[in-house]
Coordinates of C-alpha atoms in Angstrom, one line a residue:
X1113 CA 8.2 -22.4 16.1
X1114 CA 5.8 -19.4 16.1
X1115 CA 5.5 -16.6 13.6
X1116 CA 2.5 -14.3 13.2
X1117 CA 0.7 -16.2 16.1
X1118 CA 0.8 -19.5 14.1
X1119 CA 2.3 -22.6 15.7
X1120 CA 4.0 -24.2 12.6
X1121 CA 4.5 -27.5 14.4
X1122 CA 0.7 -27.8 14.7
X1123 CA 0.4 -26.6 11.1
X1124 CA 2.7 -29.4 10.0
X1125 CA 0.7 -31.9 12.0
X1126 CA -2.7 -30.9 10.6
X1127 CA -1.5 -30.1 7.1
X1128 CA -4.2 -29.2 4.7
X1129 CA -7.0 -29.2 7.4
X1130 CA -4.8 -26.9 9.3
X1131 CA -4.4 -24.4 6.5
X1132 CA -8.1 -24.6 5.8
X1133 CA -8.9 -23.7 9.4
X1134 CA -6.2 -21.0 9.6
X1135 CA -7.6 -19.4 6.4
X1136 CA -11.2 -19.7 7.5
X1137 CA -10.6 -18.1 10.9
X1138 CA -8.2 -15.5 9.6
X1139 CA -10.8 -14.4 7.0
X1140 CA -13.6 -14.0 9.5
X1141 CA -12.0 -10.9 11.0
X1142 CA -13.7 -8.0 9.2
X1143 CA -11.3 -5.4 7.7
X1144 CA -8.4 -6.7 9.6
X1145 CA -7.8 -10.3 8.5
X1146 CA -5.2 -12.5 10.2
X1147 CA -2.2 -13.0 7.8
X1148 CA -2.7 -16.6 6.6
X1149 CA -0.4 -16.1 3.6
X1150 CA 2.7 -16.9 5.7
X1151 CA 1.4 -20.3 6.7
X1152 CA 0.4 -20.9 3.1
X1153 CA 4.0 -20.1 2.0
X1154 CA 5.5 -22.3 4.7
X1155 CA 3.3 -25.3 4.1
X1156 CA 3.9 -25.1 0.3
X1157 CA 7.5 -25.7 0.9
X1158 CA 6.8 -29.3 2.1
X1159 CA 3.4 -30.0 0.6
X1160 CA 1.7 -29.9 -2.7
X1161 CA 1.1 -26.2 -3.5
X1162 CA -2.1 -26.9 -5.5
X1163 CA -3.7 -28.7 -2.5
X1164 CA -2.4 -26.0 -0.1
X1165 CA -3.9 -23.3 -2.3
X1166 CA -7.2 -25.3 -2.6
X1167 CA -7.4 -25.8 1.1
X1168 CA -6.7 -22.2 2.0
X1169 CA -8.9 -20.7 -0.8
X1170 CA -11.8 -22.9 0.3
X1171 CA -11.5 -21.8 4.0
X1172 CA -11.0 -18.1 3.1
X1173 CA -13.9 -18.2 0.6
X1174 CA -16.4 -19.8 3.1
X1175 CA -15.5 -17.2 5.7
X1176 CA -16.0 -14.4 3.3
X1177 CA -19.3 -16.0 2.2
X1178 CA -20.5 -16.0 5.8
X1179 CA -19.8 -12.3 6.1
X1180 CA -21.5 -11.7 2.7
X1181 CA -24.6 -13.6 3.8
X1182 CA -24.7 -11.9 7.2
X1183 CA -24.7 -8.6 5.4
X1184 CA -27.9 -9.6 3.6
X1185 CA -29.7 -8.6 6.9
X1186 CA -28.5 -5.0 6.4
X1187 CA -31.1 -4.6 3.5
X1188 CA -33.9 -5.0 6.0
X1189 CA -32.9 -1.8 8.0
X1190 CA -32.8 0.3 4.9
X1191 CA -35.9 2.6 4.6
X1192 CA -37.5 3.6 1.3
X1193 CA -35.7 7.0 1.2
X1194 CA -32.3 5.4 1.6
X1195 CA -33.3 2.7 -0.8
X1196 CA -33.9 5.4 -3.4
X1197 CA -30.4 6.9 -2.7
X1198 CA -28.6 3.6 -3.1
X1199 CA -30.4 2.6 -6.3
X1200 CA -27.5 3.8 -8.5
X1201 CA -25.1 1.8 -6.4
X1202 CA -27.4 -1.3 -6.8
X1203 CA -27.4 -0.8 -10.6
X1204 CA -23.6 -0.5 -10.6
X1205 CA -23.1 -3.6 -8.5
X1206 CA -25.5 -5.6 -10.6
X1207 CA -23.4 -4.8 -13.6
X1208 CA -20.0 -5.0 -12.1
X1209 CA -20.4 -6.8 -8.8
X1210 CA -18.9 -10.0 -10.1
X1211 CA -15.8 -8.3 -11.4
X1212 CA -15.5 -6.3 -8.1
X1213 CA -15.8 -9.6 -6.1
X1214 CA -13.1 -11.2 -8.2
X1215 CA -10.8 -8.3 -7.9
X1216 CA -11.2 -8.0 -4.2
X1217 CA -10.5 -11.7 -3.8
X1218 CA -7.5 -11.7 -6.2
X1219 CA -5.7 -8.7 -4.7
X1220 CA -4.6 -7.7 -1.2
X1221 CA -7.1 -5.0 -0.8
X1222 CA -9.5 -5.1 2.2
X1223 CA -12.1 -7.2 0.4
X1224 CA -14.8 -6.7 3.0
X1225 CA -15.2 -3.1 1.7
X1226 CA -16.6 -4.8 -1.5
X1227 CA -18.3 -7.9 0.1
X1228 CA -20.5 -6.2 2.6
X1229 CA -22.2 -3.8 0.1
X1230 CA -22.6 -6.7 -2.2
X1231 CA -24.4 -8.5 0.5
X1232 CA -26.5 -5.6 1.6
X1233 CA -27.6 -5.1 -2.0
X1234 CA -28.3 -8.9 -2.3
X1235 CA -25.9 -9.8 -5.0
X1236 CA -26.3 -13.2 -6.4
X1237 CA -24.8 -15.6 -3.9
X1238 CA -23.7 -18.3 -6.3
X1239 CA -21.8 -15.8 -8.5
X1240 CA -20.3 -14.3 -5.4
X1241 CA -19.1 -17.7 -4.1
X1242 CA -17.7 -18.9 -7.4
X1243 CA -15.9 -15.5 -8.3
X1244 CA -14.6 -15.1 -4.8
X1245 CA -13.2 -18.6 -4.8
X1246 CA -11.5 -18.2 -8.2
X1247 CA -9.9 -15.0 -7.0
X1248 CA -8.7 -16.4 -3.7
X1249 CA -7.4 -19.6 -5.4
X1250 CA -5.4 -17.5 -7.9
X1251 CA -3.7 -15.2 -5.4
X1252 CA -3.0 -18.1 -2.9
X1253 CA -1.7 -20.3 -5.7
X1254 CA 0.7 -17.6 -6.7
X1255 CA 2.0 -17.3 -3.2
X1256 CA 2.2 -21.1 -2.7
X1257 CA 4.1 -21.7 -6.0
X1258 CA 6.3 -18.7 -5.5
X1259 CA 7.2 -20.1 -2.1
X1260 CA 7.9 -23.6 -3.5
X1261 CA 10.1 -22.4 -6.3
X1262 CA 12.0 -19.7 -4.5
X1263 CA 13.5 -22.0 -1.8
X1264 CA 15.9 -23.7 -4.2
X1265 CA 16.8 -20.3 -5.7
X1266 CA 17.5 -18.8 -2.3
X1267 CA 19.5 -21.8 -1.3
X1268 CA 21.7 -21.6 -4.4
X1269 CA 22.5 -18.0 -3.6
X1270 CA 23.1 -18.8 0.0
X1271 CA 25.6 -21.6 -0.8
X1272 CA 27.5 -19.5 -3.3
X1273 CA 29.6 -16.5 -2.6
X1274 CA 29.8 -14.9 -5.9
X1275 CA 29.4 -11.0 -6.0
X1276 CA 26.9 -11.5 -8.8
X1277 CA 24.7 -13.5 -6.5
X1278 CA 24.7 -10.7 -3.9
X1279 CA 23.7 -8.2 -6.5
X1280 CA 20.9 -10.5 -7.7
X1281 CA 19.6 -10.9 -4.1
X1282 CA 19.7 -7.1 -3.6
X1283 CA 17.8 -6.5 -6.9
X1284 CA 15.2 -9.1 -5.9
X1285 CA 14.6 -7.4 -2.6
X1286 CA 14.4 -4.0 -4.2
X1287 CA 11.9 -5.3 -6.7
X1288 CA 9.8 -6.9 -4.0
X1289 CA 9.8 -3.6 -2.0
X1290 CA 8.7 -1.7 -5.1
X1291 CA 5.8 -4.2 -5.7
X1292 CA 4.7 -4.0 -2.0
X1293 CA 5.0 -0.2 -1.9
X1294 CA 3.0 0.1 -5.1
X1295 CA 0.3 -2.2 -3.8
X1296 CA -0.1 -0.1 -0.6
X1297 CA 0.2 3.3 -2.2
X1298 CA -2.4 2.7 -4.9
X1299 CA -5.7 4.5 -4.2
X1300 CA -7.8 1.3 -4.5
X1301 CA -10.9 3.3 -3.8
X1302 CA -10.4 5.5 -7.0
X1303 CA -9.4 2.4 -9.1
X1304 CA -12.6 0.5 -8.0
X1305 CA -14.7 3.6 -8.6
X1306 CA -13.5 3.8 -12.3

């Protein structure tokens, strides 16, 4: 069974190591990460959601840390004139870089937009690693546990034919669409600037 270019039979065979690798490889793609949330949701149905989230968050965080560290090299190509111009950004990131790293990790925004400037400006690597892991673990745990608890709920609606159940399912889908629409309609650039 394949969905989003993931072979779920292989995922079942390799379990936590498989989700670690999928999350790691998926997070290495700069600005266009591979969607590893679907394998997380799938594996959480049959495995411990905490361990799924831990494995996935570890893989994703390590990949983002590699991107962050690689962007450290960007500071070497900045000349003195440009260094003067980015000084205010450097000051901003030294104050709020941790919060920005956490928010980028804990939300579905393109986090590389935050991580690469943090690396170029040589933000504290230990803080970056810890805050990124916490953010990734929170969002992935939310996905894992939502998946785990939604299956019995969906099954109960599927096995029942009450009109009230159909209304509830429609309302859940409408609510989900509103949330997804809101996430993608927010101007994250303006929010992060504030």
